[in-house]
PDB file of C-alpha atoms and ligand atoms in Angstrom:
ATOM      1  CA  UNK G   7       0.000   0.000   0.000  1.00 77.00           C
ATOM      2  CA  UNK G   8       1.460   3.442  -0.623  1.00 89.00           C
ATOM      3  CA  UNK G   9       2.457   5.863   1.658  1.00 96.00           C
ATOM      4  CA  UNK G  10       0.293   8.472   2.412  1.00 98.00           C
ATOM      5  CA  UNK G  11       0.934  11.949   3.847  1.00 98.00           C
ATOM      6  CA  UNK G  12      -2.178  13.716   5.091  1.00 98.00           C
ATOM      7  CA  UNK G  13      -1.735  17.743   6.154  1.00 98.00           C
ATOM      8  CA  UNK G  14      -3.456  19.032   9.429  1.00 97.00           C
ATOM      9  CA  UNK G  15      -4.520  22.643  10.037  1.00 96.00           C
ATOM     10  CA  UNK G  16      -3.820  23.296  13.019  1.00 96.00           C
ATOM     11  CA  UNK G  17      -6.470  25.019  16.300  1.00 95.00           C
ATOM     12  CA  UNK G  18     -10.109  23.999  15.472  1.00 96.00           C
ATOM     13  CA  UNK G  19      -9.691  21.643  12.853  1.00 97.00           C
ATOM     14  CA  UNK G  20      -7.085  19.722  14.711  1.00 96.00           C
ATOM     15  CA  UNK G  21      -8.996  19.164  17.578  1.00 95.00           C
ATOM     16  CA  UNK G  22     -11.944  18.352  16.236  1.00 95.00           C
ATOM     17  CA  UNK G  23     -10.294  15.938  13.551  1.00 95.00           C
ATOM     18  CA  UNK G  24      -8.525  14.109  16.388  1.00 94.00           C
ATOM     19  CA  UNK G  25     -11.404  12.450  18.199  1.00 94.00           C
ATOM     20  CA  UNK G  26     -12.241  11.320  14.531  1.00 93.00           C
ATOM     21  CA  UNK G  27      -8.753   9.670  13.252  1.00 95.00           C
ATOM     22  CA  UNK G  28      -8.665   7.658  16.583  1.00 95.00           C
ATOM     23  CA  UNK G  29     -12.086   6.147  15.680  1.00 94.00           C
ATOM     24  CA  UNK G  30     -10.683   5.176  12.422  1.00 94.00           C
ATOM     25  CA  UNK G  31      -7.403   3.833  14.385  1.00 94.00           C
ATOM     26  CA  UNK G  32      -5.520   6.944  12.473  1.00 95.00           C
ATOM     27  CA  UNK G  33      -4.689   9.043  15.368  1.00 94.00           C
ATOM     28  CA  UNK G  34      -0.924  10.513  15.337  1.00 95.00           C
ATOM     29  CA  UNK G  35       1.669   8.455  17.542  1.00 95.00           C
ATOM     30  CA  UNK G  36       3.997  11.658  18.877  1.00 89.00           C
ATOM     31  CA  UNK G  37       3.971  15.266  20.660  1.00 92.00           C
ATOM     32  CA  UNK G  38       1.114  16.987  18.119  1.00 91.00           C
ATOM     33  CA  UNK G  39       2.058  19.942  20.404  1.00 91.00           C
ATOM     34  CA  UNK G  40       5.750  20.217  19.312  1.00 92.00           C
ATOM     35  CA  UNK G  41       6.731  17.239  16.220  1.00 91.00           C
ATOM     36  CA  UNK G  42       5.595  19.208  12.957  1.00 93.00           C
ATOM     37  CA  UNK G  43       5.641  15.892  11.008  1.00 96.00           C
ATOM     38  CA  UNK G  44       4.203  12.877  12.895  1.00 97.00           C
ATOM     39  CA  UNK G  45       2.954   9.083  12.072  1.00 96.00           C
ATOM     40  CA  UNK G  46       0.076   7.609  12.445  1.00 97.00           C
ATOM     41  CA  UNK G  47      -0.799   4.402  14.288  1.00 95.00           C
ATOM     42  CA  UNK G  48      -1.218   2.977  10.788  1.00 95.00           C
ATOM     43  CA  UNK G  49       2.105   2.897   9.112  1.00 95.00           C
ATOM     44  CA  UNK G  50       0.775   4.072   5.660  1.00 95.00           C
ATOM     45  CA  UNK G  51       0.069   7.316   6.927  1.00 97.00           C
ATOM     46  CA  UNK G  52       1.388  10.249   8.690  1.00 97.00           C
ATOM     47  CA  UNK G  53       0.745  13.961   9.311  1.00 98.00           C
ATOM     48  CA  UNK G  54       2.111  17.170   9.141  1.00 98.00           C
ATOM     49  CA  UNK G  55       0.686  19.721  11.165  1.00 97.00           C
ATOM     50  CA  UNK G  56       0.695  23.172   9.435  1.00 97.00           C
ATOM     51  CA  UNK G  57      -1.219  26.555   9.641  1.00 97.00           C
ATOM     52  CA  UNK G  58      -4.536  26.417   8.352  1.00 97.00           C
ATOM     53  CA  UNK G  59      -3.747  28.935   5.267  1.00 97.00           C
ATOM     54  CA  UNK G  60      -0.841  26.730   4.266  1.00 98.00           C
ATOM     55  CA  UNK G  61      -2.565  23.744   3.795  1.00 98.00           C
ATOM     56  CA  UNK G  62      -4.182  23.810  -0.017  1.00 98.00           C
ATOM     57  CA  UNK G  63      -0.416  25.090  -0.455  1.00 98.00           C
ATOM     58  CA  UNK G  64       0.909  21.586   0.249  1.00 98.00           C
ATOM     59  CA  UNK G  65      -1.908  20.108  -0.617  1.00 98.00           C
ATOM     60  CA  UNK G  66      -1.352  21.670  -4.289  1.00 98.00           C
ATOM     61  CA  UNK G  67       2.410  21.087  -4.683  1.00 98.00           C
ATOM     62  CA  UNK G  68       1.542  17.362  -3.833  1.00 98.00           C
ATOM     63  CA  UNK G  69       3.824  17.756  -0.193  1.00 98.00           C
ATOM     64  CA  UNK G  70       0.862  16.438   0.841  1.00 98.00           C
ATOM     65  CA  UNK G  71      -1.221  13.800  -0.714  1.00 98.00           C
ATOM     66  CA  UNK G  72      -4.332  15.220   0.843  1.00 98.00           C
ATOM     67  CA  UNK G  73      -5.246  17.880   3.638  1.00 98.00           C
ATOM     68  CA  UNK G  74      -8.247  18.753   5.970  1.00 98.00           C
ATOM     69  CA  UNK G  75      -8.850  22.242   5.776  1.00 98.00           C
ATOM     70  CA  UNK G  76     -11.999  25.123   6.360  1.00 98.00           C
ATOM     71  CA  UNK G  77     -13.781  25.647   3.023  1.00 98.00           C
ATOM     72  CA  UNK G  78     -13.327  29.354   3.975  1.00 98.00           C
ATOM     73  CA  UNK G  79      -9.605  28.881   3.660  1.00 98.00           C
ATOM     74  CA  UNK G  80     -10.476  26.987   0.353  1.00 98.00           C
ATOM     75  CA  UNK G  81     -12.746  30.211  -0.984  1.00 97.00           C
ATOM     76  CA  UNK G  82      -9.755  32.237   0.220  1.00 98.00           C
ATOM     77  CA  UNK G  83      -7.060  30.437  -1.612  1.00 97.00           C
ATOM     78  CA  UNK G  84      -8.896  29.262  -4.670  1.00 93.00           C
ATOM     79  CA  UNK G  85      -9.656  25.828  -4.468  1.00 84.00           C
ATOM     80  CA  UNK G  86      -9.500  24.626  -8.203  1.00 90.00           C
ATOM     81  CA  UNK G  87      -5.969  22.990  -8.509  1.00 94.00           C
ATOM     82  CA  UNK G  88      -7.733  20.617  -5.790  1.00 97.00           C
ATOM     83  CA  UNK G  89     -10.464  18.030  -5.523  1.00 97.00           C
ATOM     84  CA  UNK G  90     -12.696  18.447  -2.481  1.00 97.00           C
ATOM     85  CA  UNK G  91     -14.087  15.576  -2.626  1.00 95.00           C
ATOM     86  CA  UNK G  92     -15.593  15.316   0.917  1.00 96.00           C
ATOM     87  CA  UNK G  93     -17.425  17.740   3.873  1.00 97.00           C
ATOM     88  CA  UNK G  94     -16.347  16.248   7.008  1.00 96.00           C
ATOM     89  CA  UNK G  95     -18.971  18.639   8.851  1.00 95.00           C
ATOM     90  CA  UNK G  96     -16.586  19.286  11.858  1.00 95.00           C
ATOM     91  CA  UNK G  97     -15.316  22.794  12.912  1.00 96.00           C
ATOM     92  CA  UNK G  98     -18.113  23.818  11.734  1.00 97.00           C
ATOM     93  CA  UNK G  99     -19.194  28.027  11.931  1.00 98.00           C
ATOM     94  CA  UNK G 100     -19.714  30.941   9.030  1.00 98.00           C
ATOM     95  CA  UNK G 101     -18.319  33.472   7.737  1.00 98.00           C
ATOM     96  CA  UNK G 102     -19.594  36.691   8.791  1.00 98.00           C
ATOM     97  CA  UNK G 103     -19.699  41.008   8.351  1.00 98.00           C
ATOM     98  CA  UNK G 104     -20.195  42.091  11.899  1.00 98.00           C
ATOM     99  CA  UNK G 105     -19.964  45.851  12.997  1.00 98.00           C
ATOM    100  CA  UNK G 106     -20.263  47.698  15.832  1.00 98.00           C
ATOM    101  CA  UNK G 107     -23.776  47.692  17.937  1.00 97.00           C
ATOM    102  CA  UNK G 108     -25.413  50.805  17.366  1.00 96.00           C
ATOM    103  CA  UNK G 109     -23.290  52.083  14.455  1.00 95.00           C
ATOM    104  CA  UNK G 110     -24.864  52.867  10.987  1.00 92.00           C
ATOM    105  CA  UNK G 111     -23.043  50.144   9.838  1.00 93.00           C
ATOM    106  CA  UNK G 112     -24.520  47.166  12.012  1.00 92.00           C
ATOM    107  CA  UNK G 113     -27.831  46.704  10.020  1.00 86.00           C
ATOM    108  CA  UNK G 114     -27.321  44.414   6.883  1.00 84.00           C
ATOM    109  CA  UNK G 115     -26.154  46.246   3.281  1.00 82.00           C
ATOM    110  CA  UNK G 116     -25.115  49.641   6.314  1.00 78.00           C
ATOM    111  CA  UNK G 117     -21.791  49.920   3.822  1.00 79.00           C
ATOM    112  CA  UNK G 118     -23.937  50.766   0.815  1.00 80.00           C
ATOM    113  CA  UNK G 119     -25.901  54.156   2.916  1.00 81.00           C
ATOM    114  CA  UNK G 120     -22.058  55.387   3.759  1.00 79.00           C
ATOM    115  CA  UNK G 121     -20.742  58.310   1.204  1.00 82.00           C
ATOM    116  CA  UNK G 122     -17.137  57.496   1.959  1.00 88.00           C
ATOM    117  CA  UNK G 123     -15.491  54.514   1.128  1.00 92.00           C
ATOM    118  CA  UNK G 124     -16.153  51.862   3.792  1.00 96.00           C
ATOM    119  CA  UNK G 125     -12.910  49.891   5.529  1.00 97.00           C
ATOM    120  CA  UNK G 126     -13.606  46.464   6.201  1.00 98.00           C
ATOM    121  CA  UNK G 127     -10.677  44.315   8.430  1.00 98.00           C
ATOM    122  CA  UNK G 128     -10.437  40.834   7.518  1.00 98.00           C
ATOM    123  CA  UNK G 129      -8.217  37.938   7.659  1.00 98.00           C
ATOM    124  CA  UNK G 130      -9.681  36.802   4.061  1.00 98.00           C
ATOM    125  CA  UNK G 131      -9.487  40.081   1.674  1.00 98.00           C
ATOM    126  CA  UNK G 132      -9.918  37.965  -1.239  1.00 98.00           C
ATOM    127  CA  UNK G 133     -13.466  37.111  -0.138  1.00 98.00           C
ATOM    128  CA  UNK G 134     -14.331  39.845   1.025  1.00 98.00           C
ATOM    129  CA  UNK G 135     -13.547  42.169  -1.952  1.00 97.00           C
ATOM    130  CA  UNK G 136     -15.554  39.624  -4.245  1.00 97.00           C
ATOM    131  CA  UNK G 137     -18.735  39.671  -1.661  1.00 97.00           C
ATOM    132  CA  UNK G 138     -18.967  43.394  -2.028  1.00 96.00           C
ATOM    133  CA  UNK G 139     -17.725  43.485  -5.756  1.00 96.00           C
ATOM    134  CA  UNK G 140     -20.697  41.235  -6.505  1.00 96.00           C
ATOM    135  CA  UNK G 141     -22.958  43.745  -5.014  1.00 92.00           C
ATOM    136  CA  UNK G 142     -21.421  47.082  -6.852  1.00 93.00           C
ATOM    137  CA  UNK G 143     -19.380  48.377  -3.306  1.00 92.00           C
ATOM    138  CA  UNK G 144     -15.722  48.540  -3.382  1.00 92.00           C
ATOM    139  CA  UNK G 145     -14.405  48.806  -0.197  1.00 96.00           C
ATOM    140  CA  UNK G 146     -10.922  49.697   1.321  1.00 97.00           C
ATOM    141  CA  UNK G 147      -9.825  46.272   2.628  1.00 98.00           C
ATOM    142  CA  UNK G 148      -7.462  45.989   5.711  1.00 98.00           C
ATOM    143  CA  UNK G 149      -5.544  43.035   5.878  1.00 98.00           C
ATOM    144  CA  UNK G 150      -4.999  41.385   9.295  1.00 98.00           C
ATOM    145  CA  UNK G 151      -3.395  38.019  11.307  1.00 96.00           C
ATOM    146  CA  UNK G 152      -5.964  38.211  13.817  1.00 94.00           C
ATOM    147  CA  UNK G 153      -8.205  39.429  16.920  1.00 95.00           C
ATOM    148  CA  UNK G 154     -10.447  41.209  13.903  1.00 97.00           C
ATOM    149  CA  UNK G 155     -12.902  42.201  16.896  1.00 97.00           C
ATOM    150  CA  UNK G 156     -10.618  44.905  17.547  1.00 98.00           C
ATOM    151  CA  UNK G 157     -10.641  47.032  14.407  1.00 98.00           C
ATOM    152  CA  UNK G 158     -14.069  48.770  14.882  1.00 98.00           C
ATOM    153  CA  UNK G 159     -13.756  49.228  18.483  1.00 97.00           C
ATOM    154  CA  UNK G 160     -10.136  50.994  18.122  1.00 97.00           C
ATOM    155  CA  UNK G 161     -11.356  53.146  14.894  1.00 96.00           C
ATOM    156  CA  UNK G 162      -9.479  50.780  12.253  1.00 98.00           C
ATOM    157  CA  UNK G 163     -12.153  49.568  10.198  1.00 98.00           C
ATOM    158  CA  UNK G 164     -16.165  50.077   9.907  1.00 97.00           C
ATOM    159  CA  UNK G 165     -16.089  46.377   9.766  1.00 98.00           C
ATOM    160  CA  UNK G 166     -15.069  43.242   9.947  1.00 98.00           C
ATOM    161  CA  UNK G 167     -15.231  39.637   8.402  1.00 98.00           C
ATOM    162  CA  UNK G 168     -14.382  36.883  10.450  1.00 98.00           C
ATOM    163  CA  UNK G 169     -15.733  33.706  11.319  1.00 98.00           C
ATOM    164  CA  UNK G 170     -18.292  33.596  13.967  1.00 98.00           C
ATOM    165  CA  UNK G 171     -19.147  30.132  15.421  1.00 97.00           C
ATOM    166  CA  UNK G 172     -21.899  31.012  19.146  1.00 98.00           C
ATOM    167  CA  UNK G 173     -21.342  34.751  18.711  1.00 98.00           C
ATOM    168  CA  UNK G 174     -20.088  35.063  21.984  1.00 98.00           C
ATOM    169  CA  UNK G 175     -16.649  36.681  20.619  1.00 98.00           C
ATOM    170  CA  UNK G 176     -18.574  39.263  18.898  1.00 98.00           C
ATOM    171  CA  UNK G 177     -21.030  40.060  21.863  1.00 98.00           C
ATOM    172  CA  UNK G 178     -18.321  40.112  24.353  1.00 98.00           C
ATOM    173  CA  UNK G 179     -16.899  42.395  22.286  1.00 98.00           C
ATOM    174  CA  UNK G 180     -19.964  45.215  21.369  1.00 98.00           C
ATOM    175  CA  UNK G 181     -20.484  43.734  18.043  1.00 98.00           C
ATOM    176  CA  UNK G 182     -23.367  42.550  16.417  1.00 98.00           C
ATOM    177  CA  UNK G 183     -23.519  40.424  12.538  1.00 98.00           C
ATOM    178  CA  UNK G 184     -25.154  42.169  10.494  1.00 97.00           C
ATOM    179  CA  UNK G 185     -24.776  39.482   7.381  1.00 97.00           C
ATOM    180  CA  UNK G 186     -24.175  35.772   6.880  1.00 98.00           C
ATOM    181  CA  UNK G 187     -21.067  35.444   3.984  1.00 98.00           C
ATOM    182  CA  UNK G 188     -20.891  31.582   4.000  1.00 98.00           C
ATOM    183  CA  UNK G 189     -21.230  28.361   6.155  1.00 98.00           C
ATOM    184  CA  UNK G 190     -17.945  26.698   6.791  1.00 98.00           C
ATOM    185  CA  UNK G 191     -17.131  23.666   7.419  1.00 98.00           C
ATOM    186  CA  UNK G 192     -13.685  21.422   7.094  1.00 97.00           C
ATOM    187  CA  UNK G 193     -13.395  19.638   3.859  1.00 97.00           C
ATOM    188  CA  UNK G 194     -11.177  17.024   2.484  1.00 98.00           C
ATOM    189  CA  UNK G 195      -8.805  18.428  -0.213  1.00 98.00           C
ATOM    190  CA  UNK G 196      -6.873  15.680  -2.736  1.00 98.00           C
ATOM    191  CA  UNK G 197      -3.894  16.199  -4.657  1.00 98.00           C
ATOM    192  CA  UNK G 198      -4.512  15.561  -8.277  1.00 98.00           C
ATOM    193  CA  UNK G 199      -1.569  13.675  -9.300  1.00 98.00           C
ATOM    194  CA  UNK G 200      -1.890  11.638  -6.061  1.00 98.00           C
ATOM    195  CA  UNK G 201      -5.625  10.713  -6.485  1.00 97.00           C
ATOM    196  CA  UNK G 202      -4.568   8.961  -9.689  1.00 97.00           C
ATOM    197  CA  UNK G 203      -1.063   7.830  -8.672  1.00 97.00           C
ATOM    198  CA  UNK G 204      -2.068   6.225  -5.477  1.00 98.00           C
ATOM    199  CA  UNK G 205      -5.532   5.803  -5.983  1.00 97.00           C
ATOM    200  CA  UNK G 206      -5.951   2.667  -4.228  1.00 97.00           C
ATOM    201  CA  UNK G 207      -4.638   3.860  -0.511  1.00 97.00           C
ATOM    202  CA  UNK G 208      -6.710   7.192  -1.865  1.00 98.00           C
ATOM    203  CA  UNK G 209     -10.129   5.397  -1.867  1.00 97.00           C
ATOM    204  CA  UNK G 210      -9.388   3.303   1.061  1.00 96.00           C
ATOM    205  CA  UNK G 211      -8.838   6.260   3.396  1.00 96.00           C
ATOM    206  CA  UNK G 212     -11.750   8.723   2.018  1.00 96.00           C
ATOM    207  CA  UNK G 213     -13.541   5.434   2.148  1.00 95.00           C
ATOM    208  CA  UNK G 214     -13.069   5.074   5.883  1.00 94.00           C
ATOM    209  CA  UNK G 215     -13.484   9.098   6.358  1.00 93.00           C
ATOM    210  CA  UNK G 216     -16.419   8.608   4.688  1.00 89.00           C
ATOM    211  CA  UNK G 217     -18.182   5.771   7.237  1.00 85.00           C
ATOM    212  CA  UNK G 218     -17.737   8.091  10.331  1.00 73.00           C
ATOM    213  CA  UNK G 219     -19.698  10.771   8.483  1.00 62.00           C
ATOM    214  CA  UNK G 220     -22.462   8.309   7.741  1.00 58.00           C
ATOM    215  CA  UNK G 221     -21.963   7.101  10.990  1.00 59.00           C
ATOM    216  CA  UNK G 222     -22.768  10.898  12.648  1.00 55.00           C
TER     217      UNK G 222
HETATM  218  P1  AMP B 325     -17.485  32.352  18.787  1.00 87.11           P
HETATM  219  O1  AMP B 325     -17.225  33.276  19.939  1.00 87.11           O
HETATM  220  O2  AMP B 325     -17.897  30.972  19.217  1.00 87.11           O
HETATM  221  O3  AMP B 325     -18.468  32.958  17.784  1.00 87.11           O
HETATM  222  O4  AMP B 325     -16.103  32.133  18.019  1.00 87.11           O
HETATM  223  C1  AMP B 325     -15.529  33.219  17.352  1.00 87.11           C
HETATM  224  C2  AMP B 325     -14.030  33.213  17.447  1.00 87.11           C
HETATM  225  O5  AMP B 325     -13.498  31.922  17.220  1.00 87.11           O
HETATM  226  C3  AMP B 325     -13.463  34.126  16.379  1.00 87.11           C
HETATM  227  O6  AMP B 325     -12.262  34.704  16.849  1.00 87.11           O
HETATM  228  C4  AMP B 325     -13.224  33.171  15.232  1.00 87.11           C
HETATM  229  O7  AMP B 325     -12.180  33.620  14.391  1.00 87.11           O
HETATM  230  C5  AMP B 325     -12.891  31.856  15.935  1.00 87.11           C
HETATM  231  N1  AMP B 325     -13.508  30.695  15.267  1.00 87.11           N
HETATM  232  C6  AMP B 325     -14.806  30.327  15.316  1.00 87.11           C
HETATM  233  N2  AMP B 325     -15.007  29.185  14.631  1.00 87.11           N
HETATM  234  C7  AMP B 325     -13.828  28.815  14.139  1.00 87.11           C
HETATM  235  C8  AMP B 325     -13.371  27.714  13.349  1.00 87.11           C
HETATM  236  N3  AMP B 325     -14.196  26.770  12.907  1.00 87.11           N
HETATM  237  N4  AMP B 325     -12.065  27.665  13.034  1.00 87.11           N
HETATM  238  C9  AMP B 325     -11.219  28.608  13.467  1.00 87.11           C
HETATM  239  N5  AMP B 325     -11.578  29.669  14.214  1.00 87.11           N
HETATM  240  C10 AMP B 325     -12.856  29.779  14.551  1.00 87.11           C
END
């Protein structure tokens, strides 16, 4: 059987993932906390643990044969030198415009009654330019790592677009969604080459993926 190496994104999708690879007898054998390249309890297959937004990366340049990764990652990215051939329906939350309470903006379309051009802070600008371009608003987009939350509360940005999974962040924080972007959920993505070079270990292990979401 061949060797397969399957990339992790790391936070969320890690711990949610784990509970699931031990059912299947998959779970890594070493430190996930500190090894950035671990086995598996099965011998065909072992991990690497990356950032999130670097997994359709390896995914793509076939350093991994396959990756579990947040479609809004994939949307960000541009999924089409991948197949996605399966919704795992862990980590799941969407991908939301929230603003501050109160504010013109935090009533859903607010950007479009501003005459100035809006700032939005985001983690995923590539999203979020083609969610308002679709709609006829160009907005000034401000790039950022994290803790998005901020930005309208320090004068930054008008909005934000982040993902919101209870809404507790945003409440804790003054802010209220004001529009529903996507629903995301981690998703399978398969190298190309690999689906047809190894196809056999390939359909085995989507095969066994594919009995714990039946089984949910
Ligand atoms: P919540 O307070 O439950 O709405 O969670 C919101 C916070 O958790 C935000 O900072 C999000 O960026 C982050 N978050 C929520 N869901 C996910 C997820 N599936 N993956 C990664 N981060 C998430």
């Amino acid at each position: 059987m061949s060797q397969l190496t399957l990339a992790l994104s790391k936070g969320r999708i890690l711990e949610d993932s784990l509970p699931m690879l031990d059912r299947l007898g998959l779970a890594p054998a070493g430190d996930i906390d500190r090894l950035l390249r671990v086995p598996s309890r099965d011998p065909n297959l072992h991990f690497l643990i990356i950032r999130p937004s670097d997994v359709p990366t390896y995914v793509e340049h076939g350093a991994a044969d396959l990756g579990i990764v947040g479609k809004d990652v994939l949307m960000e990215h541009g999924g089409e030198a991948l197949y996605e051939p399966m919704d795992l329906d862990i980590a799941k939350c969407r991908l939301s415009i929230a603003a501050v309470k109160g504010s013109p903006f935090a009533v859903a379309g607010g950007a479009a009654t501003i005459r100035r051009r809006v700032r939005v802070a985001t983690k995923y600008p590539e999203i979020t330019r083609r969610y308002f371009a679709a709609r006829g608003e160009q907005v000034e987009i401000i790039k950022l790592y994290g803790s998005m939350e901020l930005a309208p509360l320090v004068g930054l940005a008008d909005l934000i677009v982040d993902l919101v999974a209870t809404g507790n962040t945003l409440k804790a924080n003054g802010l209220v969604e004001t529009e529903v972007i996507c629903q995301v959920s981690s998703r399978v993505v398969v190298n190309k080459a690999s689906m047809k070079m190894k196809h056999a270990a390939l359909r085995d292990l989507l095969g066994r993926l594919q009995t714990l979401d039946q089984a949910a």
